[in-house]
Amino acid sequence: MTAAAGWPRIDGLVYGGDYNPEQWPRETWDEDMALMREAGVTLVSVGIFSWAMLETSEGEFDFGWMDDLLDLLHANGIAADLGTPSVSPPAWFFHRYPQARVVDKDGTVMGFGSRGMASHASPEYREAIVRVATALAERYADHPAVVMWHVHNEYGVPVAEDFSPRAVASWQAWLQRRYGALDALNAAWGTAFWGQRYAEWEHVVAPAATPSIANPAMKLDWARFTDDQLRECFRLERDAIRAHASQPVTTNFMAHQSWNTDLWKWAQEVDVVADDHYLWSPDPDAHVGLALSADLTRSVAGGKPWMLMEHSTSAVNWQGRNTAKRPGEMRRNALTHLGRGADAIMFFQWRASRSGAEKFHSAMLPHAGPRSRVFREVVELGGHLKDLAEVQGSETVADVAMLYDWESLWAQDLEWRPSDDVQFRERMRAFYERLWRDNVTVDFAHPEHDLSRYRMVVAPASYLLTEAAAANLTRYVESGGTLVVNFFSGIVDEHDAVHAGGFLAPLRDALGVTVEEFLPLREGETATVVWGDDGPVVGSDVWQEDVQVHGAEVLATNASGPGAGMPAVTRHAHGSGAGWYVATRLGVDALGTVFSGAYRDAGIVLDGAPETLEVVTRRGPDADFVVAANHADEEARLPVAGVDLLTGDGSDDGFTVPGGGVAVVRVVRASEGTGA
């Protein structure tokens, strides 16, 4: 199968991780090469944190060690993802240009000695990152080991916002480009409220620390500005590389784990989409969050194969309780990413660091060395990925889309909302987990995207919804689609102003309801919801609404709480489709009743697999590849005929997936023959 457009020149699935040999003596490098070959490593990311060793003083470069490293990698058949080190400027840079340091919203100047970006508005920083990216590209554009370029590292983490004087000046210039005239800005921000009207551009401040909350429309634009500034810095480096080199250029996203960057926009700037994902230890079902992030990454990649640039072999080091992965868990994590579209499985990092802030972070080669369980599993996984080479380039197909808009996230998470317990990420996870338990594969989409190919569209958290997006969703329902909308959606426009006509007004035609008033519950209060006259009774909490019906059918009613007797779930036939509305907060189990009806409308038939057996399918030109990960201790039955590529076993009636195990079954489509 041919590689995806923009894919690095590597045959088969990519395997490897970050490699930081500058932390080790030269003799260790040879040991690393031998162990990488044993593990089946095909790609390593190098140079990401190496600015101080590459540019030893301003304009003075030392490439000797990088020359040796790239030559050594090539001699051992290992490709390089060559990083630009702009995430961590050296001490000499900050000593010479102290004005390039980031200032937080309280006015604190960030010091040296950690990681993170200098001021994105600093001309000295921008000049320096172009200089180092250009020097690297000029020297290594034709090096046979270099198959791709990696700009920066995890934009927006750990710092995105900058309130330095230069950033404020850039902000004012950005606003002038966006609005053209102060009258337009004043109108968009609603500055008549609290007497905030601006008469001069230089009077427009940044939303730093204020006596009460800052203007929410200003803060929403500030989030957009910050994202744009980070992306400008990326483009500067990318274009400096492209002036000399032809290999694909990427940077590593953090889908659903960092919310400073609008990945719909970022994905348009890279040649191949890459993502970092780390399990969240407090979550007992962290594998569901993993699947969500993987599906979101695939979606911003336009459905094309993507790269898992970083995950962990075991524990991380930066959470409150850094739980270790148990035997087999790393393989399940890795192959789940594969099933959801990743054609590269990589880790942070190759060899565990002995010093520094991440010395307790797991690695492919841990402190315990090559005899450790973790390294044995690393070697085993490398063998599996070699056996699964034919999966490369196949695409994951979904019938359901969930709406995900970073601008809506930014807006909803601002202060002074009707309830602090109504959160974008919580609702996104709850709705996603319901679909995950039902083994319904999900794409994510922006509300203004073409949704016509999906049987069902789900909007768990669309607080900010433009008129264009609402019209798009209404057309989708008219044309036969099934739309499920959660409460506190369709509330404000792109300026965080309540829509004319009131809450939910832009979706009135599609849903057949509007909302007269929010009725949030007090902390700790719960309520009940009754389906029909004799249907199930389920629990709810946090939120109810005074829903006004305009043609919709009331399916469930609040039995208690401030909205007692008012609609909790409605369905509205509109055109050839149906719009569902959920007006209270339902948990994952209770959402099952809502979704069972929406599935019927959409013509979606569930496969009946156990909730703990995660099943997802990638489609190739000649065969499907069914990836099944068993998250329970008990074995589970996968009723799929074909060949398990991990074992070589074939079956005409299905496979038993052991507790904690994984199967990857090649299924030749019926029109092309049998699976064996």
GROMACS .gro file of N, CA and C in nm, residues 118-262:
model
  435
  118ALA      N    1   0.933   3.126   2.476
  118ALA     CA    2   0.954   3.268   2.502
  118ALA      C    3   0.832   3.344   2.452
  119SER      N    4   0.831   3.474   2.471
  119SER     CA    5   0.719   3.555   2.424
  119SER      C    6   0.700   3.536   2.274
  120HIS      N    7   0.580   3.493   2.236
  120HIS     CA    8   0.553   3.470   2.093
  120HIS      C    9   0.556   3.599   2.013
  121ALA      N   10   0.549   3.713   2.082
  121ALA     CA   11   0.552   3.841   2.012
  121ALA      C   12   0.692   3.901   2.005
  122SER      N   13   0.789   3.838   2.068
  122SER     CA   14   0.925   3.893   2.072
  122SER      C   15   0.992   3.886   1.936
  123PRO      N   16   1.033   4.000   1.879
  123PRO     CA   17   1.105   3.994   1.750
  123PRO      C   18   1.238   3.921   1.763
  124GLU      N   19   1.304   3.930   1.880
  124GLU     CA   20   1.431   3.859   1.899
  124GLU      C   21   1.409   3.708   1.896
  125TYR      N   22   1.302   3.663   1.960
  125TYR     CA   23   1.271   3.520   1.958
  125TYR      C   24   1.237   3.475   1.817
  126ARG      N   25   1.156   3.550   1.748
  126ARG     CA   26   1.117   3.511   1.613
  126ARG      C   27   1.238   3.508   1.519
  127GLU      N   28   1.325   3.604   1.533
  127GLU     CA   29   1.447   3.604   1.451
  127GLU      C   30   1.534   3.483   1.484
  128ALA      N   31   1.542   3.449   1.612
  128ALA     CA   32   1.628   3.337   1.654
  128ALA      C   33   1.574   3.203   1.606
  129ILE      N   34   1.442   3.182   1.613
  129ILE     CA   35   1.389   3.052   1.572
  129ILE      C   36   1.402   3.032   1.421
  130VAL      N   37   1.390   3.141   1.345
  130VAL     CA   38   1.412   3.130   1.201
  130VAL      C   39   1.559   3.099   1.173
  131ARG      N   40   1.648   3.161   1.248
  131ARG     CA   41   1.791   3.138   1.227
  131ARG      C   42   1.829   2.992   1.252
  132VAL      N   43   1.782   2.936   1.363
  132VAL     CA   44   1.821   2.799   1.396
  132VAL      C   45   1.751   2.699   1.303
  133ALA      N   46   1.626   2.724   1.267
  133ALA     CA   47   1.557   2.635   1.174
  133ALA      C   48   1.624   2.637   1.037
  134THR      N   49   1.665   2.756   0.993
  134THR     CA   50   1.733   2.768   0.864
  134THR      C   51   1.866   2.694   0.866
  135ALA      N   52   1.942   2.712   0.973
  135ALA     CA   53   2.072   2.646   0.982
  135ALA      C   54   2.058   2.494   0.978
  136LEU      N   55   1.960   2.441   1.049
  136LEU     CA   56   1.938   2.296   1.049
  136LEU      C   57   1.896   2.248   0.911
  137ALA      N   58   1.804   2.320   0.847
  137ALA     CA   59   1.756   2.277   0.716
  137ALA      C   60   1.865   2.285   0.611
  138GLU      N   61   1.947   2.389   0.614
  138GLU     CA   62   2.056   2.400   0.517
  138GLU      C   63   2.154   2.283   0.531
  139ARG      N   64   2.178   2.243   0.656
  139ARG     CA   65   2.279   2.139   0.678
  139ARG      C   66   2.225   1.998   0.653
  140TYR      N   67   2.097   1.974   0.689
  140TYR     CA   68   2.049   1.836   0.692
  140TYR      C   69   1.936   1.806   0.594
  141ALA      N   70   1.907   1.898   0.504
  141ALA     CA   71   1.798   1.876   0.408
  141ALA      C   72   1.818   1.749   0.326
  142ASP      N   73   1.944   1.718   0.297
  142ASP     CA   74   1.972   1.602   0.211
  142ASP      C   75   2.032   1.485   0.287
  143HIS      N   76   2.031   1.492   0.420
  143HIS     CA   77   2.087   1.380   0.496
  143HIS      C   78   1.993   1.260   0.483
  144PRO      N   79   2.046   1.143   0.449
  144PRO     CA   80   1.957   1.028   0.424
  144PRO      C   81   1.880   0.980   0.546
  145ALA      N   82   1.923   1.015   0.666
  145ALA     CA   83   1.849   0.972   0.785
  145ALA      C   84   1.725   1.057   0.809
  146VAL      N   85   1.725   1.181   0.761
  146VAL     CA   86   1.618   1.274   0.793
  146VAL      C   87   1.500   1.252   0.699
  147VAL      N   88   1.388   1.205   0.755
  147VAL     CA   89   1.269   1.178   0.674
  147VAL      C   90   1.155   1.274   0.705
  148MET      N   91   1.167   1.351   0.812
  148MET     CA   92   1.066   1.452   0.841
  148MET      C   93   1.123   1.553   0.940
  149TRP      N   94   1.050   1.664   0.956
  149TRP     CA   95   1.091   1.772   1.045
  149TRP      C   96   0.983   1.794   1.148
  150HIS      N   97   1.029   1.827   1.267
  150HIS     CA   98   0.939   1.840   1.384
  150HIS      C   99   0.964   1.977   1.445
  151VAL      N  100   0.869   2.068   1.426
  151VAL     CA  101   0.885   2.205   1.474
  151VAL      C  102   0.834   2.217   1.617
  152HIS      N  103   0.920   2.272   1.706
  152HIS     CA  104   0.878   2.306   1.842
  152HIS      C  105   0.835   2.178   1.916
  153ASN      N  106   0.751   2.194   2.018
  153ASN     CA  107   0.700   2.080   2.094
  153ASN      C  108   0.577   2.122   2.173
  154GLU      N  109   0.464   2.060   2.142
  154GLU     CA  110   0.341   2.081   2.219
  154GLU      C  111   0.309   2.229   2.240
  155TYR      N  112   0.280   2.296   2.129
  155TYR     CA  113   0.245   2.439   2.137
  155TYR      C  114   0.133   2.460   2.239
  156GLY      N  115   0.150   2.563   2.319
  156GLY     CA  116   0.052   2.597   2.421
  156GLY      C  117   0.075   2.530   2.555
  157VAL      N  118   0.174   2.441   2.563
  157VAL     CA  119   0.206   2.370   2.687
  157VAL      C  120   0.353   2.395   2.719
  158PRO      N  121   0.386   2.439   2.839
  158PRO     CA  122   0.299   2.470   2.952
  158PRO      C  123   0.248   2.614   2.952
  159VAL      N  124   0.292   2.696   2.857
  159VAL     CA  125   0.250   2.836   2.857
  159VAL      C  126   0.206   2.874   2.716
  160ALA      N  127   0.094   2.946   2.710
  160ALA     CA  128   0.046   2.997   2.581
  160ALA      C  129   0.027   3.148   2.589
  161GLU      N  130  -0.048   3.192   2.688
  161GLU     CA  131  -0.076   3.335   2.702
  161GLU      C  132   0.049   3.413   2.743
  162ASP      N  133   0.061   3.531   2.687
  162ASP     CA  134   0.171   3.621   2.721
  162ASP      C  135   0.116   3.762   2.730
  163PHE      N  136   0.139   3.828   2.845
  163PHE     CA  137   0.086   3.962   2.869
  163PHE      C  138   0.199   4.066   2.871
  164SER      N  139   0.310   4.034   2.807
  164SER     CA  140   0.420   4.129   2.801
  164SER      C  141   0.380   4.250   2.717
  165PRO      N  142   0.451   4.363   2.732
  165PRO     CA  143   0.417   4.482   2.652
  165PRO      C  144   0.417   4.455   2.502
  166ARG      N  145   0.511   4.372   2.455
  166ARG     CA  146   0.514   4.343   2.311
  166ARG      C  147   0.393   4.261   2.268
  167ALA      N  148   0.351   4.168   2.355
  167ALA     CA  149   0.233   4.089   2.322
  167ALA      C  150   0.108   4.178   2.318
  168VAL      N  151   0.098   4.273   2.408
  168VAL     CA  152  -0.016   4.364   2.408
  168VAL      C  153  -0.017   4.450   2.281
  169ALA      N  154   0.101   4.496   2.239
  169ALA     CA  155   0.109   4.572   2.114
  169ALA      C  156   0.066   4.485   1.995
  170SER      N  157   0.108   4.359   1.995
  170SER     CA  158   0.067   4.268   1.888
  170SER      C  159  -0.083   4.243   1.891
  171TRP      N  160  -0.137   4.234   2.010
  171TRP     CA  161  -0.281   4.216   2.030
  171TRP      C  162  -0.359   4.334   1.970
  172GLN      N  163  -0.313   4.453   1.994
  172GLN     CA  164  -0.381   4.570   1.940
  172GLN      C  165  -0.376   4.571   1.788
  173ALA      N  166  -0.262   4.532   1.732
  173ALA     CA  167  -0.251   4.525   1.586
  173ALA      C  168  -0.340   4.415   1.529
  174TRP      N  169  -0.348   4.302   1.600
  174TRP     CA  170  -0.434   4.190   1.558
  174TRP      C  171  -0.580   4.234   1.556
  175LEU      N  172  -0.622   4.307   1.657
  175LEU     CA  173  -0.760   4.354   1.664
  175LEU      C  174  -0.790   4.453   1.552
  176GLN      N  175  -0.694   4.539   1.519
  176GLN     CA  176  -0.716   4.633   1.409
  176GLN      C  177  -0.736   4.559   1.278
  177ARG      N  178  -0.658   4.451   1.257
  177ARG     CA  179  -0.675   4.372   1.135
  177ARG      C  180  -0.811   4.301   1.136
  178ARG      N  181  -0.853   4.255   1.252
  178ARG     CA  182  -0.977   4.177   1.261
  178ARG      C  183  -1.101   4.264   1.244
  179TYR      N  184  -1.100   4.382   1.307
  179TYR     CA  185  -1.222   4.464   1.310
  179TYR      C  186  -1.215   4.588   1.222
  180GLY      N  187  -1.096   4.634   1.188
  180GLY     CA  188  -1.084   4.749   1.100
  180GLY      C  189  -1.108   4.881   1.168
  181ALA      N  190  -1.217   4.893   1.241
  181ALA     CA  191  -1.252   5.019   1.307
  181ALA      C  192  -1.294   4.991   1.451
  182LEU      N  193  -1.270   5.089   1.536
  182LEU     CA  194  -1.305   5.073   1.677
  182LEU      C  195  -1.456   5.057   1.698
  183ASP      N  196  -1.536   5.118   1.613
  183ASP     CA  197  -1.681   5.102   1.626
  183ASP      C  198  -1.720   4.954   1.613
  184ALA      N  199  -1.654   4.884   1.521
  184ALA     CA  200  -1.684   4.742   1.502
  184ALA      C  201  -1.640   4.661   1.624
  185LEU      N  202  -1.524   4.694   1.679
  185LEU     CA  203  -1.478   4.625   1.800
  185LEU      C  204  -1.573   4.651   1.916
  186ASN      N  205  -1.611   4.777   1.936
  186ASN     CA  206  -1.701   4.810   2.047
  186ASN      C  207  -1.834   4.737   2.034
  187ALA      N  208  -1.883   4.725   1.911
  187ALA     CA  209  -2.009   4.654   1.890
  187ALA      C  210  -1.993   4.505   1.919
  188ALA      N  211  -1.884   4.446   1.870
  188ALA     CA  212  -1.862   4.302   1.889
  188ALA      C  213  -1.844   4.267   2.037
  189TRP      N  214  -1.776   4.352   2.109
  189TRP     CA  215  -1.748   4.325   2.249
  189TRP      C  216  -1.857   4.373   2.343
  190GLY      N  217  -1.956   4.444   2.292
  190GLY     CA  218  -2.061   4.496   2.379
  190GLY      C  219  -2.008   4.588   2.486
  191THR      N  220  -1.918   4.679   2.448
  191THR     CA  221  -1.850   4.762   2.547
  191THR      C  222  -1.939   4.868   2.611
  192ALA      N  223  -2.065   4.880   2.562
  192ALA     CA  224  -2.158   4.969   2.632
  192ALA      C  225  -2.184   4.919   2.773
  193PHE      N  226  -2.171   4.787   2.792
  193PHE     CA  227  -2.188   4.731   2.926
  193PHE      C  228  -2.068   4.768   3.013
  194TRP      N  229  -2.095   4.814   3.136
  194TRP     CA  230  -1.993   4.855   3.232
  194TRP      C  231  -1.904   4.969   3.180
  195GLY      N  232  -1.953   5.042   3.081
  195GLY     CA  233  -1.881   5.161   3.035
  195GLY      C  234  -1.742   5.134   2.983
  196GLN      N  235  -1.725   5.027   2.904
  196GLN     CA  236  -1.592   4.986   2.860
  196GLN      C  237  -1.555   5.039   2.722
  197ARG      N  238  -1.631   5.130   2.668
  197ARG     CA  239  -1.611   5.173   2.529
  197ARG      C  240  -1.470   5.229   2.509
  198TYR      N  241  -1.409   5.192   2.393
  198TYR     CA  242  -1.275   5.237   2.356
  198TYR      C  243  -1.283   5.347   2.251
  199ALA      N  244  -1.197   5.449   2.269
  199ALA     CA  245  -1.192   5.560   2.173
  199ALA      C  246  -1.060   5.563   2.096
  200GLU      N  247  -0.956   5.489   2.145
  200GLU     CA  248  -0.826   5.482   2.078
  200GLU      C  249  -0.776   5.338   2.086
  201TRP      N  250  -0.708   5.294   1.981
  201TRP     CA  251  -0.659   5.157   1.979
  201TRP      C  252  -0.561   5.130   2.093
  202GLU      N  253  -0.478   5.228   2.125
  202GLU     CA  254  -0.378   5.206   2.229
  202GLU      C  255  -0.442   5.196   2.368
  203HIS      N  256  -0.570   5.228   2.378
  203HIS     CA  257  -0.640   5.213   2.505
  203HIS      C  258  -0.689   5.069   2.527
  204VAL      N  259  -0.686   4.989   2.421
  204VAL     CA  260  -0.738   4.852   2.432
  204VAL      C  261  -0.635   4.767   2.507
  205VAL      N  262  -0.674   4.722   2.622
  205VAL     CA  263  -0.582   4.646   2.706
  205VAL      C  264  -0.599   4.497   2.680
  206ALA      N  265  -0.509   4.417   2.738
  206ALA     CA  266  -0.525   4.272   2.737
  206ALA      C  267  -0.602   4.231   2.861
  207PRO      N  268  -0.670   4.115   2.857
  207PRO     CA  269  -0.750   4.071   2.972
  207PRO      C  270  -0.663   4.012   3.084
  208ALA      N  271  -0.577   4.096   3.137
  208ALA     CA  272  -0.493   4.054   3.250
  208ALA      C  273  -0.577   4.060   3.377
  209ALA      N  274  -0.512   4.060   3.493
  209ALA     CA  275  -0.584   4.063   3.620
  209ALA      C  276  -0.670   4.188   3.629
  210THR      N  277  -0.798   4.171   3.665
  210THR     CA  278  -0.893   4.281   3.675
  210THR      C  279  -0.969   4.269   3.808
  211PRO      N  280  -1.028   4.380   3.856
  211PRO     CA  281  -1.098   4.373   3.985
  211PRO      C  282  -1.213   4.273   3.986
  212SER      N  283  -1.290   4.268   3.879
  212SER     CA  284  -1.393   4.167   3.862
  212SER      C  285  -1.357   4.093   3.733
  213ILE      N  286  -1.451   4.019   3.676
  213ILE     CA  287  -1.414   3.945   3.555
  213ILE      C  288  -1.399   4.041   3.438
  214ALA      N  289  -1.309   4.005   3.348
  214ALA     CA  290  -1.288   4.085   3.228
  214ALA      C  291  -1.400   4.057   3.127
  215ASN      N  292  -1.415   4.148   3.033
  215ASN     CA  293  -1.515   4.134   2.928
  215ASN      C  294  -1.502   3.997   2.860
  216PRO      N  295  -1.607   3.912   2.863
  216PRO     CA  296  -1.593   3.777   2.806
  216PRO      C  297  -1.567   3.777   2.656
  217ALA      N  298  -1.624   3.874   2.582
  217ALA     CA  299  -1.596   3.880   2.438
  217ALA      C  300  -1.450   3.913   2.414
  218MET      N  301  -1.393   4.000   2.498
  218MET     CA  302  -1.250   4.029   2.490
  218MET      C  303  -1.168   3.903   2.516
  219LYS      N  304  -1.205   3.827   2.619
  219LYS     CA  305  -1.128   3.709   2.654
  219LYS      C  306  -1.138   3.602   2.545
  220LEU      N  307  -1.253   3.593   2.480
  220LEU     CA  308  -1.266   3.498   2.369
  220LEU      C  309  -1.175   3.538   2.254
  221ASP      N  310  -1.172   3.667   2.222
  221ASP     CA  311  -1.080   3.713   2.117
  221ASP      C  312  -0.935   3.695   2.160
  222TRP      N  313  -0.906   3.711   2.288
  222TRP     CA  314  -0.770   3.690   2.337
  222TRP      C  315  -0.726   3.546   2.315
  223ALA      N  316  -0.816   3.451   2.335
  223ALA     CA  317  -0.784   3.310   2.309
  223ALA      C  318  -0.754   3.289   2.161
  224ARG      N  319  -0.834   3.353   2.075
  224ARG     CA  320  -0.809   3.343   1.931
  224ARG      C  321  -0.675   3.405   1.895
  225PHE      N  322  -0.648   3.521   1.951
  225PHE     CA  323  -0.521   3.590   1.926
  225PHE      C  324  -0.403   3.503   1.970
  226THR      N  325  -0.410   3.448   2.089
  226THR     CA  326  -0.300   3.365   2.139
  226THR      C  327  -0.275   3.246   2.047
  227ASP      N  328  -0.381   3.182   2.005
  227ASP     CA  329  -0.370   3.069   1.913
  227ASP      C  330  -0.306   3.113   1.781
  228ASP      N  331  -0.350   3.226   1.729
  228ASP     CA  332  -0.293   3.278   1.604
  228ASP      C  333  -0.145   3.310   1.617
  229GLN      N  334  -0.106   3.367   1.732
  229GLN     CA  335   0.035   3.403   1.752
  229GLN      C  336   0.123   3.279   1.756
  230LEU      N  337   0.077   3.176   1.825
  230LEU     CA  338   0.153   3.051   1.829
  230LEU      C  339   0.167   2.993   1.688
  231ARG      N  340   0.059   2.999   1.612
  231ARG     CA  341   0.061   2.944   1.476
  231ARG      C  342   0.151   3.026   1.385
  232GLU      N  343   0.157   3.157   1.406
  232GLU     CA  344   0.251   3.239   1.329
  232GLU      C  345   0.394   3.194   1.353
  233CYS      N  346   0.427   3.166   1.478
  233CYS     CA  347   0.563   3.121   1.509
  233CYS      C  348   0.592   2.987   1.442
  234PHE      N  349   0.493   2.897   1.442
  234PHE     CA  350   0.512   2.770   1.372
  234PHE      C  351   0.539   2.793   1.224
  235ARG      N  352   0.460   2.879   1.161
  235ARG     CA  353   0.477   2.902   1.017
  235ARG      C  354   0.613   2.961   0.984
  236LEU      N  355   0.664   3.046   1.072
  236LEU     CA  356   0.798   3.103   1.048
  236LEU      C  357   0.902   2.992   1.037
  237GLU      N  358   0.898   2.898   1.128
  237GLU     CA  359   0.995   2.788   1.124
  237GLU      C  360   0.968   2.693   1.008
  238ARG      N  361   0.842   2.658   0.991
  238ARG     CA  362   0.807   2.568   0.881
  238ARG      C  363   0.855   2.622   0.747
  239ASP      N  364   0.828   2.750   0.722
  239ASP     CA  365   0.865   2.807   0.594
  239ASP      C  366   1.017   2.820   0.579
  240ALA      N  367   1.088   2.843   0.691
  240ALA     CA  368   1.234   2.844   0.686
  240ALA      C  369   1.287   2.707   0.646
  241ILE      N  370   1.225   2.601   0.696
  241ILE     CA  371   1.266   2.465   0.660
  241ILE      C  372   1.232   2.438   0.514
  242ARG      N  373   1.111   2.473   0.472
  242ARG     CA  374   1.068   2.444   0.335
  242ARG      C  375   1.151   2.516   0.230
  243ALA      N  376   1.217   2.624   0.269
  243ALA     CA  377   1.302   2.694   0.174
  243ALA      C  378   1.422   2.610   0.132
  244HIS      N  379   1.454   2.506   0.210
  244HIS     CA  380   1.573   2.425   0.181
  244HIS      C  381   1.544   2.275   0.174
  245ALA      N  382   1.435   2.229   0.235
  245ALA     CA  383   1.413   2.085   0.249
  245ALA      C  384   1.275   2.047   0.195
  246SER      N  385   1.263   1.923   0.151
  246SER     CA  386   1.137   1.875   0.091
  246SER      C  387   1.064   1.774   0.179
  247GLN      N  388   1.124   1.731   0.290
  247GLN     CA  389   1.057   1.633   0.375
  247GLN      C  390   0.934   1.696   0.442
  248PRO      N  391   0.836   1.613   0.482
  248PRO     CA  392   0.717   1.667   0.550
  248PRO      C  393   0.753   1.734   0.682
  249VAL      N  394   0.674   1.833   0.719
  249VAL     CA  395   0.694   1.909   0.842
  249VAL      C  396   0.571   1.892   0.931
  250THR      N  397   0.594   1.868   1.059
  250THR     CA  398   0.483   1.854   1.152
  250THR      C  399   0.518   1.920   1.284
  251THR      N  400   0.421   1.919   1.375
  251THR     CA  401   0.442   1.948   1.516
  251THR      C  402   0.347   1.859   1.592
  252ASN      N  403   0.370   1.842   1.722
  252ASN     CA  404   0.288   1.747   1.797
  252ASN      C  405   0.175   1.818   1.871
  253PHE      N  406   0.050   1.779   1.835
  253PHE     CA  407  -0.068   1.831   1.901
  253PHE      C  408  -0.089   1.759   2.034
  254MET      N  409  -0.187   1.806   2.110
  254MET     CA  410  -0.234   1.735   2.230
  254MET      C  411  -0.386   1.741   2.229
  255ALA      N  412  -0.447   1.659   2.143
  255ALA     CA  413  -0.592   1.665   2.122
  255ALA      C  414  -0.668   1.633   2.249
  256HIS      N  415  -0.756   1.724   2.288
  256HIS     CA  416  -0.844   1.712   2.404
  256HIS      C  417  -0.767   1.714   2.536
  257GLN      N  418  -0.633   1.726   2.532
  257GLN     CA  419  -0.556   1.735   2.656
  257GLN      C  420  -0.494   1.874   2.673
  258SER      N  421  -0.494   1.952   2.567
  258SER     CA  422  -0.457   2.093   2.575
  258SER      C  423  -0.563   2.169   2.497
  259TRP      N  424  -0.609   2.281   2.550
  259TRP     CA  425  -0.719   2.352   2.484
  259TRP      C  426  -0.680   2.493   2.441
  260ASN      N  427  -0.552   2.519   2.427
  260ASN     CA  428  -0.507   2.651   2.383
  260ASN      C  429  -0.499   2.664   2.231
  261THR      N  430  -0.508   2.553   2.161
  261THR     CA  431  -0.487   2.555   2.017
  261THR      C  432  -0.608   2.497   1.945
  262ASP      N  433  -0.651   2.567   1.840
  262ASP     CA  434  -0.765   2.524   1.759
  262ASP      C  435  -0.711   2.431   1.651
   0.00000   0.00000   0.00000
